Amino acid sequence: WSSDVCSSDLMADEVAATRGNVLEIGFGMGISATMISEHSVASHTIIEGNDEVFEKAENWRRDHPHQDIRLVKGMWQDVLSGLGKFDGIFCDPYPTTEEEMAAIRTGLTYLFAGMEGHVVAGGVFTYFTSEPNSLSRPEQRSLFEFFSSVRIRQVRGLQPPPDCNYYFANSMIVVVATK
């Protein structure tokens, strides 16, 4: 992800700018978690469903003993309802089933609907779009169905690692939706 400005930087900056309670869905390689931890947020809750990745998240948390970092094991669809509301949500879940992959291909309304009820008024939601240079009209309409404003920005100069199996382009659309 070599670049002067990484999409994860921008997304992490947006959710952490609230300085409030931040939810991150999908720990992955810990890139965005590390970026969020560099801000003074009130709390940082991370949902992770993969056993191996969850273990990495536990090890990562040990390196940040003075921060309020909460790890939640499970799929966001199963655990989110018990977590309350957040000032910022950063969503980058890796699809683990054919159903999730199909939902991504057909639209993200299920994701937006799931997140909207967990963002406080004035709070922000951002997500990994996998779109290099535009955002479809159906996706825009769906965002406005659940959020009051949407900002879209293109990040250029990305260099995904050769072994990256989920992104390919040198640019990406960053979306920040506000409730």
CSV table of C-alpha atoms in Angstrom, one decimal:
chain,number,residue,atom,x,y,z
A,1,TRP,CA,0.0,0.0,0.0
A,2,SER,CA,2.9,2.3,-0.5
A,3,SER,CA,1.7,5.8,-1.2
A,4,ASP,CA,2.1,9.3,0.1
A,5,VAL,CA,-1.5,9.1,1.2
A,6,CYS,CA,-3.0,5.7,1.9
A,7,SER,CA,-6.8,5.1,1.8
A,8,SER,CA,-6.6,3.5,5.2
A,9,ASP,CA,-4.9,6.7,6.5
A,10,LEU,CA,-7.8,8.8,5.3
A,11,MET,CA,-10.5,6.5,6.6
A,12,ALA,CA,-8.8,6.1,10.0
A,13,ASP,CA,-8.3,9.9,10.2
A,14,GLU,CA,-12.0,10.4,9.5
A,15,VAL,CA,-13.3,8.1,12.2
A,16,ALA,CA,-10.7,9.1,14.8
A,17,ALA,CA,-11.3,12.8,14.2
A,18,THR,CA,-14.4,12.4,16.3
A,19,ARG,CA,-12.1,11.7,19.3
A,20,GLY,CA,-14.9,9.6,20.6
A,21,ASN,CA,-15.8,5.9,20.6
A,22,VAL,CA,-14.6,4.2,17.4
A,23,LEU,CA,-15.7,0.9,16.1
A,24,GLU,CA,-13.5,-1.0,13.6
A,25,ILE,CA,-14.9,-4.0,11.8
A,26,GLY,CA,-12.2,-6.3,10.5
A,27,PHE,CA,-8.7,-6.1,12.1
A,28,GLY,CA,-7.0,-7.6,9.0
A,29,MET,CA,-3.3,-6.8,9.0
A,30,GLY,CA,-3.8,-4.2,11.8
A,31,ILE,CA,-2.9,-1.2,9.5
A,32,SER,CA,-6.0,0.8,10.2
A,33,ALA,CA,-6.1,-0.2,13.9
A,34,THR,CA,-2.5,1.2,14.3
A,35,MET,CA,-3.5,4.4,12.6
A,36,ILE,CA,-6.6,4.8,14.8
A,37,SER,CA,-4.5,4.1,17.9
A,38,GLU,CA,-2.3,7.1,17.0
A,39,HIS,CA,-5.2,9.4,17.6
A,40,SER,CA,-6.6,10.2,21.1
A,41,VAL,CA,-9.9,8.4,20.8
A,42,ALA,CA,-12.0,7.6,23.9
A,43,SER,CA,-12.3,4.0,23.0
A,44,HIS,CA,-11.5,1.6,20.1
A,45,THR,CA,-13.6,-1.5,19.7
A,46,ILE,CA,-12.6,-4.0,17.1
A,47,ILE,CA,-14.8,-6.8,15.8
A,48,GLU,CA,-12.9,-9.8,14.2
A,49,GLY,CA,-14.4,-13.1,13.2
A,50,ASN,CA,-11.3,-15.0,12.0
A,51,ASP,CA,-9.6,-17.0,14.8
A,52,GLU,CA,-6.0,-16.4,13.6
A,53,VAL,CA,-6.6,-12.7,12.9
A,54,PHE,CA,-8.3,-12.3,16.3
A,55,GLU,CA,-5.2,-13.7,18.0
A,56,LYS,CA,-3.0,-11.2,16.1
A,57,ALA,CA,-5.4,-8.5,17.3
A,58,GLU,CA,-4.9,-9.7,20.9
A,59,ASN,CA,-1.2,-9.5,20.5
A,60,TRP,CA,-1.4,-6.1,18.9
A,61,ARG,CA,-3.6,-4.8,21.8
A,62,ARG,CA,-0.9,-5.8,24.3
A,63,ASP,CA,1.4,-3.2,22.6
A,64,HIS,CA,-1.1,-0.5,23.5
A,65,PRO,CA,-1.7,-1.0,27.2
A,66,HIS,CA,-2.7,2.6,28.0
A,67,GLN,CA,-5.5,2.7,25.5
A,68,ASP,CA,-9.1,1.6,25.8
A,69,ILE,CA,-9.1,-1.1,23.2
A,70,ARG,CA,-11.9,-3.7,23.2
A,71,LEU,CA,-11.8,-6.8,21.1
A,72,VAL,CA,-15.0,-8.6,20.2
A,73,LYS,CA,-14.8,-12.1,18.6
A,74,GLY,CA,-17.4,-12.9,16.0
A,75,MET,CA,-19.0,-11.8,12.8
A,76,TRP,CA,-20.3,-8.2,12.8
A,77,GLN,CA,-23.7,-9.3,11.8
A,78,ASP,CA,-23.9,-11.5,15.0
A,79,VAL,CA,-22.3,-9.2,17.6
A,80,LEU,CA,-23.0,-5.6,16.5
A,81,SER,CA,-26.5,-5.4,18.1
A,82,GLY,CA,-25.1,-5.7,21.6
A,83,LEU,CA,-22.4,-3.0,21.2
A,84,GLY,CA,-24.3,0.3,21.2
A,85,LYS,CA,-23.5,3.4,19.2
A,86,PHE,CA,-20.3,4.9,18.1
A,87,ASP,CA,-18.9,8.3,17.0
A,88,GLY,CA,-17.1,6.7,14.1
A,89,ILE,CA,-17.2,3.3,12.3
A,90,PHE,CA,-14.5,2.0,10.1
A,91,CYS,CA,-15.6,-1.0,8.2
A,92,ASP,CA,-13.3,-3.3,6.3
A,93,PRO,CA,-14.6,-6.9,6.7
A,94,TYR,CA,-13.2,-9.5,4.4
A,95,PRO,CA,-16.0,-11.6,2.9
A,96,THR,CA,-15.9,-15.1,4.3
A,97,THR,CA,-18.8,-16.8,2.7
A,98,GLU,CA,-20.3,-17.0,-0.8
A,99,GLU,CA,-23.4,-15.1,0.6
A,100,GLU,CA,-21.2,-12.2,1.8
A,101,MET,CA,-19.4,-12.1,-1.6
A,102,ALA,CA,-22.7,-12.1,-3.4
A,103,ALA,CA,-24.1,-9.3,-1.2
A,104,ILE,CA,-21.0,-7.2,-2.0
A,105,ARG,CA,-21.5,-7.8,-5.7
A,106,THR,CA,-25.1,-6.9,-5.7
A,107,GLY,CA,-24.9,-3.8,-3.4
A,108,LEU,CA,-24.0,-2.7,0.0
A,109,THR,CA,-27.5,-1.8,1.3
A,110,TYR,CA,-27.2,-4.6,3.9
A,111,LEU,CA,-24.0,-3.1,5.2
A,112,PHE,CA,-25.3,0.5,5.3
A,113,ALA,CA,-28.6,-0.6,7.0
A,114,GLY,CA,-26.5,-2.5,9.6
A,115,MET,CA,-24.2,0.4,10.4
A,116,GLU,CA,-26.7,3.3,10.4
A,117,GLY,CA,-28.3,2.3,13.7
A,118,HIS,CA,-24.9,2.2,15.4
A,119,VAL,CA,-23.6,5.7,14.5
A,120,VAL,CA,-24.5,8.6,16.8
A,121,ALA,CA,-26.1,11.7,15.3
A,122,GLY,CA,-23.3,13.6,13.6
A,123,GLY,CA,-21.1,10.5,13.7
A,124,VAL,CA,-19.2,9.1,10.6
A,125,PHE,CA,-19.1,5.8,8.8
A,126,THR,CA,-16.4,4.8,6.3
A,127,TYR,CA,-15.8,1.6,4.5
A,128,PHE,CA,-13.4,-0.1,2.1
A,129,THR,CA,-15.1,0.4,-1.3
A,130,SER,CA,-12.8,-1.5,-3.7
A,131,GLU,CA,-13.8,1.1,-6.3
A,132,PRO,CA,-10.8,2.7,-8.1
A,133,ASN,CA,-12.4,5.8,-9.6
A,134,SER,CA,-16.2,6.1,-9.1
A,135,LEU,CA,-19.1,5.2,-6.9
A,136,SER,CA,-22.2,3.7,-8.6
A,137,ARG,CA,-25.5,5.6,-8.5
A,138,PRO,CA,-27.2,2.7,-6.7
A,139,GLU,CA,-24.5,2.7,-4.0
A,140,GLN,CA,-24.8,6.5,-3.7
A,141,ARG,CA,-28.6,6.3,-3.4
A,142,SER,CA,-28.3,3.5,-0.8
A,143,LEU,CA,-25.9,5.6,1.3
A,144,PHE,CA,-28.3,8.6,1.2
A,145,GLU,CA,-31.1,6.2,2.3
A,146,PHE,CA,-29.3,5.8,5.7
A,147,PHE,CA,-27.0,8.8,6.1
A,148,SER,CA,-27.6,12.6,5.8
A,149,SER,CA,-24.4,13.5,4.0
A,150,VAL,CA,-21.7,11.7,2.0
A,151,ARG,CA,-18.2,12.9,1.0
A,152,ILE,CA,-16.4,11.0,-1.7
A,153,ARG,CA,-12.6,11.4,-2.4
A,154,GLN,CA,-10.3,9.6,-4.8
A,155,VAL,CA,-6.9,8.5,-3.5
A,156,ARG,CA,-4.3,8.0,-6.1
A,157,GLY,CA,-0.8,6.6,-6.2
A,158,LEU,CA,-1.6,3.4,-4.3
A,159,GLN,CA,0.6,0.4,-4.8
A,160,PRO,CA,-1.1,-2.7,-3.5
A,161,PRO,CA,1.4,-5.5,-2.5
A,162,PRO,CA,1.8,-8.2,-5.2
A,163,ASP,CA,0.3,-10.8,-2.9
A,164,CYS,CA,-2.9,-8.7,-2.2
A,165,ASN,CA,-5.8,-10.8,-3.4
A,166,TYR,CA,-8.6,-8.2,-2.8
A,167,TYR,CA,-7.4,-5.0,-4.4
A,168,PHE,CA,-5.7,-4.3,-7.7
A,169,ALA,CA,-5.8,-0.6,-8.7
A,170,ASN,CA,-3.5,2.3,-8.1
A,171,SER,CA,-6.4,4.5,-6.9
A,172,MET,CA,-9.4,4.1,-4.6
A,173,ILE,CA,-12.6,5.9,-3.7
A,174,VAL,CA,-12.8,6.9,0.0
A,175,VAL,CA,-16.4,7.4,1.3
A,176,VAL,CA,-17.3,9.2,4.5
A,177,ALA,CA,-21.0,9.1,5.4
A,178,THR,CA,-22.3,11.3,8.2
A,179,LYS,CA,-25.5,10.5,10.1
